[in-house]
mmCIF file of C-alpha atoms and ligand atoms in Angstrom:
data_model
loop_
_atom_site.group_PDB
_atom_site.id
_atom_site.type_symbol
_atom_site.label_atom_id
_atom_site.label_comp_id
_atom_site.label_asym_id
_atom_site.label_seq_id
_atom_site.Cartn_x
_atom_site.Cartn_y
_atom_site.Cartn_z
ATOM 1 C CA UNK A 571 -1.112 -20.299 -47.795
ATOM 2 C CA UNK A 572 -1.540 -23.784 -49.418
ATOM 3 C CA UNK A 573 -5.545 -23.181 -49.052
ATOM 4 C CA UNK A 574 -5.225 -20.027 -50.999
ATOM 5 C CA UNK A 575 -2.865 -21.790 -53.877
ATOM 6 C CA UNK A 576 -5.790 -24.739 -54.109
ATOM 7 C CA UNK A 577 -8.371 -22.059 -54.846
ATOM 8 C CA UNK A 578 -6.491 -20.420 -57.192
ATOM 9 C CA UNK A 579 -5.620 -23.327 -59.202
ATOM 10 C CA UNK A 580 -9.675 -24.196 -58.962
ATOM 11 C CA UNK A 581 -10.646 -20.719 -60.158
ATOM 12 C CA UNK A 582 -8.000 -20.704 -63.112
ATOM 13 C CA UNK A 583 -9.509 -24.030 -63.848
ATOM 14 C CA UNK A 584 -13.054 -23.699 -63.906
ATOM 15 C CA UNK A 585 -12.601 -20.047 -66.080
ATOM 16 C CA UNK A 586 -10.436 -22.277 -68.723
ATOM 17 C CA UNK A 587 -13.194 -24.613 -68.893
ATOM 18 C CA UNK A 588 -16.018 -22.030 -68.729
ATOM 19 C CA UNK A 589 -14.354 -19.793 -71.058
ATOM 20 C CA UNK A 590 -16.815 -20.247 -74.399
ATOM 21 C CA UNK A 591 -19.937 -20.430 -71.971
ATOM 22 C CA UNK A 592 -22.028 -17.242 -71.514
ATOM 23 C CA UNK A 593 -25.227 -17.352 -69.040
ATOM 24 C CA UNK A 594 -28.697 -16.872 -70.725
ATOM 25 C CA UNK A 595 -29.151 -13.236 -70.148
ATOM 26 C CA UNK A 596 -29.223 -9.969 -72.517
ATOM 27 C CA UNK A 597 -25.843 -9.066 -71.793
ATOM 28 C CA UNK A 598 -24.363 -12.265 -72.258
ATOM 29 C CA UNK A 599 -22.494 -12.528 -69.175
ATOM 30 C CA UNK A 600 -19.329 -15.081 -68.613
ATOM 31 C CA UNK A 601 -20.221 -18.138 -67.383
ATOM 32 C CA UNK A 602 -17.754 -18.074 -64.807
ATOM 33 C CA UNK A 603 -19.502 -14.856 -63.175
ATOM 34 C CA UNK A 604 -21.529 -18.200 -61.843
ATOM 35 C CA UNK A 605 -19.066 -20.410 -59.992
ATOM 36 C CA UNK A 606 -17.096 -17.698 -58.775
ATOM 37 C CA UNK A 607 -20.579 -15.936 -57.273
ATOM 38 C CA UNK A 608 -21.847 -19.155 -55.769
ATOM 39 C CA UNK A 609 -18.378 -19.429 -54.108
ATOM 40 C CA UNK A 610 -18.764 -15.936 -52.984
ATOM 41 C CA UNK A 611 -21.551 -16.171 -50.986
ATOM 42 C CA UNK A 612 -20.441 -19.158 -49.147
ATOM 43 C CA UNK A 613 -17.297 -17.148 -47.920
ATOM 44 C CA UNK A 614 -19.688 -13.642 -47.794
ATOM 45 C CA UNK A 615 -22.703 -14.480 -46.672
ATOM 46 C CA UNK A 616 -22.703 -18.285 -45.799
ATOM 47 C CA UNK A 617 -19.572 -17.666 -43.222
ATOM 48 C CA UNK A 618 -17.705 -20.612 -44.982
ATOM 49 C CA UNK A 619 -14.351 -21.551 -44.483
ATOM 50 C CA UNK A 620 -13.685 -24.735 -45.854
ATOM 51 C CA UNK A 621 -11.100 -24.852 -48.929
ATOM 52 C CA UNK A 622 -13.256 -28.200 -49.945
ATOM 53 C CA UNK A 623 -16.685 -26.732 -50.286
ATOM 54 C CA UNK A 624 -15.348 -23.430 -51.629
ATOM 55 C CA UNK A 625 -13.051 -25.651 -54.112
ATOM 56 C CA UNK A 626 -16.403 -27.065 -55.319
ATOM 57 C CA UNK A 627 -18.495 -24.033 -55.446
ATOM 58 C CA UNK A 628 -15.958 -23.066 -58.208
ATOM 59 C CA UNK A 629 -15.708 -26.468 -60.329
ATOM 60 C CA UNK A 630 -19.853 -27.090 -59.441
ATOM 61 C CA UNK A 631 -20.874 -27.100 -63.294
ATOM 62 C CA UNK A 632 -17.787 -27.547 -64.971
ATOM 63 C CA UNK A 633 -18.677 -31.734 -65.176
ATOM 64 C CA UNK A 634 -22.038 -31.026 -65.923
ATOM 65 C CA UNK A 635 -22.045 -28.143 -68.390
ATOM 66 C CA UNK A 636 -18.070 -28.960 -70.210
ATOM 67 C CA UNK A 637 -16.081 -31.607 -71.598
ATOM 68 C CA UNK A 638 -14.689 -31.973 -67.855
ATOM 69 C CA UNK A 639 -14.260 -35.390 -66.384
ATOM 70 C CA UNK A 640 -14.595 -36.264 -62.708
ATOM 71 C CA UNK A 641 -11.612 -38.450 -63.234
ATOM 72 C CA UNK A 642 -9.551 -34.754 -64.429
ATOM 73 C CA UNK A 643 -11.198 -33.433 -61.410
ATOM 74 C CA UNK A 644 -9.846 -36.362 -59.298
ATOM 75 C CA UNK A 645 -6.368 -36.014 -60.421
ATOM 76 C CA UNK A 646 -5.864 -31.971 -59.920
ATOM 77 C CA UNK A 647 -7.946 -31.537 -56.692
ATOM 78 C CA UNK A 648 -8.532 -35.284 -55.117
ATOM 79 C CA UNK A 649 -10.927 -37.267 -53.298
ATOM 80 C CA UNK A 650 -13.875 -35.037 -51.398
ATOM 81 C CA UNK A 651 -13.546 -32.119 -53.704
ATOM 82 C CA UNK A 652 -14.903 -34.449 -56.453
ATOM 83 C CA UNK A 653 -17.293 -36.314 -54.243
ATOM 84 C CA UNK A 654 -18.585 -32.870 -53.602
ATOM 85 C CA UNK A 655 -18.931 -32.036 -57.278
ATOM 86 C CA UNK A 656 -20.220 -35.807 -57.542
ATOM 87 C CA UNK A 657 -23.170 -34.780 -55.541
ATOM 88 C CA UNK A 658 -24.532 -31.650 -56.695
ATOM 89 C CA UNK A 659 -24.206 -32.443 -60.357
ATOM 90 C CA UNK A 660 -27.367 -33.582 -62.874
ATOM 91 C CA UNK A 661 -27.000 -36.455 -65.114
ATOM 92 C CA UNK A 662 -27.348 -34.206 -68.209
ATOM 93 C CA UNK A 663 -28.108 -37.864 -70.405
ATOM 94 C CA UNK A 664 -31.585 -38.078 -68.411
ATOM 95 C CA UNK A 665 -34.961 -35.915 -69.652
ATOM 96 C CA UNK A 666 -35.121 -32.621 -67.836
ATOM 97 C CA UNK A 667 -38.377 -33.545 -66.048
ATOM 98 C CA UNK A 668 -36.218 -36.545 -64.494
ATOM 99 C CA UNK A 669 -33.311 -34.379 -63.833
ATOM 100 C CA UNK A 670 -35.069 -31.824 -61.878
ATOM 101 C CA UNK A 671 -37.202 -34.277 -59.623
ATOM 102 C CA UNK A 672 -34.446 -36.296 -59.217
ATOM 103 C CA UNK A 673 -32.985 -33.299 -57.445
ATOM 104 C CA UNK A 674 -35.896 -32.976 -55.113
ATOM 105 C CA UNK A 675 -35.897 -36.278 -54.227
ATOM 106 C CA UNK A 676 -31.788 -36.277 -53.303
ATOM 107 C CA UNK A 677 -31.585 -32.776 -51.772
ATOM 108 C CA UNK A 678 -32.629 -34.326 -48.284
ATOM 109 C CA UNK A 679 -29.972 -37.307 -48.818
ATOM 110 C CA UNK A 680 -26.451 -34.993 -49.590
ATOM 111 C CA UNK A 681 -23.692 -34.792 -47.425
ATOM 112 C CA UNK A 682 -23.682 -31.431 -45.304
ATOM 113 C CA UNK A 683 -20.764 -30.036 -47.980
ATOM 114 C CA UNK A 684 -22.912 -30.502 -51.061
ATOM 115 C CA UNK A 685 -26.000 -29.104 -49.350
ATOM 116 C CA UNK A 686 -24.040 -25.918 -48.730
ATOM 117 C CA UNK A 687 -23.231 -25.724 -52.701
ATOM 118 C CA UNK A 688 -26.675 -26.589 -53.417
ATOM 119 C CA UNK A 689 -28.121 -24.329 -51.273
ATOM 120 C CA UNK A 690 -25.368 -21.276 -52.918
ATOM 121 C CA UNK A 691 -25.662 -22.195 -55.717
ATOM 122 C CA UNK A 692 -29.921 -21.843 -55.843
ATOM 123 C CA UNK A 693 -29.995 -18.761 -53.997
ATOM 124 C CA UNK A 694 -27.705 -17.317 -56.653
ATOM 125 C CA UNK A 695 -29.654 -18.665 -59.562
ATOM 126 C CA UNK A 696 -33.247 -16.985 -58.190
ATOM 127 C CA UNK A 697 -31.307 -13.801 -57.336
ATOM 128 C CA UNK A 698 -30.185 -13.897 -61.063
ATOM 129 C CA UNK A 699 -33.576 -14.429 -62.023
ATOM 130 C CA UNK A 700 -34.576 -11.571 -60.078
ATOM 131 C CA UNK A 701 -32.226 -9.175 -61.937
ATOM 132 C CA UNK A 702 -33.348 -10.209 -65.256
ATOM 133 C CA UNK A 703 -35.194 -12.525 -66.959
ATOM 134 C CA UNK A 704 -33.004 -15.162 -69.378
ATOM 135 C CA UNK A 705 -33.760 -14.695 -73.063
ATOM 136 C CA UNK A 706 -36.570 -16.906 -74.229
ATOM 137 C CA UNK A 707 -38.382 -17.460 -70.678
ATOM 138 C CA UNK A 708 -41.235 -16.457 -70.270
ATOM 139 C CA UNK A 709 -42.692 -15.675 -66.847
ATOM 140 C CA UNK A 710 -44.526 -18.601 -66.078
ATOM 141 C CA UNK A 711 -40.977 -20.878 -66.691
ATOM 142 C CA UNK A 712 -39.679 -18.101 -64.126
ATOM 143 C CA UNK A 713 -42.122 -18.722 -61.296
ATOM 144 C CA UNK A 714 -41.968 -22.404 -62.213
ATOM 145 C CA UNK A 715 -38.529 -22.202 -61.781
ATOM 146 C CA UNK A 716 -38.780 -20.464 -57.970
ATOM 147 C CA UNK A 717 -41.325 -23.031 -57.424
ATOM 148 C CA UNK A 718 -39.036 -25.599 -58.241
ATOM 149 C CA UNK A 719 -36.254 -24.527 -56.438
ATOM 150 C CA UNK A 720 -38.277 -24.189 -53.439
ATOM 151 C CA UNK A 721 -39.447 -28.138 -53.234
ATOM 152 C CA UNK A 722 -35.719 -28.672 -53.659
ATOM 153 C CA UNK A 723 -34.350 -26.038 -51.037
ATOM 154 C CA UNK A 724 -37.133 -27.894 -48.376
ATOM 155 C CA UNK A 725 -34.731 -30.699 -48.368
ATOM 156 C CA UNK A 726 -31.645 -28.498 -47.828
ATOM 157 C CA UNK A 727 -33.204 -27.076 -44.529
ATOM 158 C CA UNK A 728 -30.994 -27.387 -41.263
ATOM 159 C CA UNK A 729 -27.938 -27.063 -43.421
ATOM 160 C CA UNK A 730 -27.162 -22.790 -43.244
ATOM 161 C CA UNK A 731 -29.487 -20.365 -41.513
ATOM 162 C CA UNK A 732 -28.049 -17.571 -43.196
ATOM 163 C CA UNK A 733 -28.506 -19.045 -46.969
ATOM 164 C CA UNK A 734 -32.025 -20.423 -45.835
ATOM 165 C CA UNK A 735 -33.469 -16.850 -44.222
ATOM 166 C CA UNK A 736 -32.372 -15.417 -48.084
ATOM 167 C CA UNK A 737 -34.136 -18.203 -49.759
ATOM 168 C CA UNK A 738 -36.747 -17.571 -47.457
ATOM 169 C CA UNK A 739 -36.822 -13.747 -48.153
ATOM 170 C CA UNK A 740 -37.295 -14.501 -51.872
ATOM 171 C CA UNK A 741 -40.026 -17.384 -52.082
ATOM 172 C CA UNK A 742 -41.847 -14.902 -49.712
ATOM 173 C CA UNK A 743 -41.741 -12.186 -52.094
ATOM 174 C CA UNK A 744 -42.870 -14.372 -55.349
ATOM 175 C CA UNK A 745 -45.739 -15.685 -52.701
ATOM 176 C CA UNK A 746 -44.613 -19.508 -52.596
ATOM 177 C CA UNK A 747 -44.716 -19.830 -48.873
HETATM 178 N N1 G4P B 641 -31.171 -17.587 -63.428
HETATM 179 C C1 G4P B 641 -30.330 -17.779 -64.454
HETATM 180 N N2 G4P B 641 -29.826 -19.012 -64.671
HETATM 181 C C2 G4P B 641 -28.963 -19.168 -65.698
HETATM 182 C C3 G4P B 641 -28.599 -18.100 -66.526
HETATM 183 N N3 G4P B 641 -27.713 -18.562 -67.445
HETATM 184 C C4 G4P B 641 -27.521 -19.842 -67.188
HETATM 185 N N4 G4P B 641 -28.282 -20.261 -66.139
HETATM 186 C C5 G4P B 641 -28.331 -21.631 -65.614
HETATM 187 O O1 G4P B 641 -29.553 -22.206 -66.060
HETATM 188 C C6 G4P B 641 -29.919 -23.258 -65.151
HETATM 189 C C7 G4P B 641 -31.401 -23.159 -64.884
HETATM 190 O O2 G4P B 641 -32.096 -23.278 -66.078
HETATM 191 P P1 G4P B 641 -32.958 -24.564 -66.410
HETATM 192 O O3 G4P B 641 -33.618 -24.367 -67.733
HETATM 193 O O4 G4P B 641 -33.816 -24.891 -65.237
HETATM 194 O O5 G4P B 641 -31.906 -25.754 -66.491
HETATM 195 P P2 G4P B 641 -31.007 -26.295 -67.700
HETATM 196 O O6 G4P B 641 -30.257 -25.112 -68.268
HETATM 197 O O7 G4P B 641 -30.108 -27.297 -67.013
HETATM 198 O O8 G4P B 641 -31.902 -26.934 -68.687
HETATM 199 C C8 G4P B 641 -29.061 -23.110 -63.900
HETATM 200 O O9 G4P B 641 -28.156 -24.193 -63.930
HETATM 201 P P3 G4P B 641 -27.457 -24.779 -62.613
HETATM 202 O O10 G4P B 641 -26.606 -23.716 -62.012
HETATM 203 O O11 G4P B 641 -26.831 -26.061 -63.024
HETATM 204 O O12 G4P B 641 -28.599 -25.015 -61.569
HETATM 205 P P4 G4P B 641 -29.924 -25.898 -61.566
HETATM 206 O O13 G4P B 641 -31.011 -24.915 -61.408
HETATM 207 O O14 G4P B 641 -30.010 -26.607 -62.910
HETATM 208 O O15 G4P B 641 -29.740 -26.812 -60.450
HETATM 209 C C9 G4P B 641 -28.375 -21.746 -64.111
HETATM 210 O O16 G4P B 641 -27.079 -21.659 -63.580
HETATM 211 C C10 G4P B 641 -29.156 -16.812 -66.267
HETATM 212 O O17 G4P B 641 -28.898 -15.825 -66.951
HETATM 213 N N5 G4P B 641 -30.017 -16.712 -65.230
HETATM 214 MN MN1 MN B 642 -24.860 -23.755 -60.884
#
């Protein structure tokens, strides 16, 4: 019961501090659609269990795209939920071009919690960009995008064979491997 209270309080927070945000497609979908998906198929697909990674699945871009604070994060949901978060979020002060290949470069390096988030939260990005395309990309920033995500998902591998067979699936079908 206390696991199911902690995710609660994690999902009402994360949709308070998502609540303005919309993702970039046509229909302007909620933000929160995100976290709550990536969290999804950890439990659904990923056969996760642990209240930690799920915890933050839900809170993975609240630092990094809101006015959240680790320290907030620290306070409400303690220690390895926001070394978790830590891990798998961007210094958003650094040029994209840094940003992303600094993401290649730690993939290989995370903790076996943050690869799982990582790993979620990638294969629900590409599977977004599979449904539609984000206003203002163009096609070539979509296949850069999968080709990107692929150099970073290589240093994910070991971590979840279910996760990896979907990546898998979907770099075959764009022709990346
Ligand atoms: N596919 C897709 N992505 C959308 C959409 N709306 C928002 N996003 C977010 O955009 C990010 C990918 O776009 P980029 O241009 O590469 O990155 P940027 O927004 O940080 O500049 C992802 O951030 P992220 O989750 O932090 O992941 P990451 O790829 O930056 O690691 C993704 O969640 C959408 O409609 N479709
Ligand atoms: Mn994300």
């Amino acid at each position: 019961m206390a696991d199911v209270l902690e995710i609660i309080r994690c999902s009402n927070f994360a949709a308070i501090k998502h609540k303005d945000q919309r993702r970039k497609d046509e229909e302007k979908t909620p933000y929160i659609n995100h976290p709550i998906g990536v969290a999804n198929i950890l439990t659904e697909e990923a056969g996760i269990a642990d209240v930690a990674v799920i915890q933050a699945a839900l809170l993975h871009d609240t630092v990094e795209d809101t006015d959240t604070t680790f320290e907030e994060i620290q306070a409400l949901f303690g220690e390895e939920v926001t070394g978790i978060v830590k891990e798998v979020t961007d210094e958003k002060n650094l040029p994209k071009l840094v940003r992303k290949q600094k993401q290649i470069e730690h993939a290989p390096h995370a903790s076996y919690k943050a690869k799982l988030v990582k790993l979620a939260d990638k294969l629900y990005n590409l599977r977004d960009l599979n449904r539609c395309t984000p206003v203002g990309w163009s096609q070539e920033r979509v296949t850069e995008y999968f080709q990107w995500a692929h150099k970073v998902v290589e240093g994910l591998k070991g971590t979840n064979q279910p996760m990896e067979d979907s990546l898998q699936q979907l770099f075959k079908e764009r022709n990346i491997v």
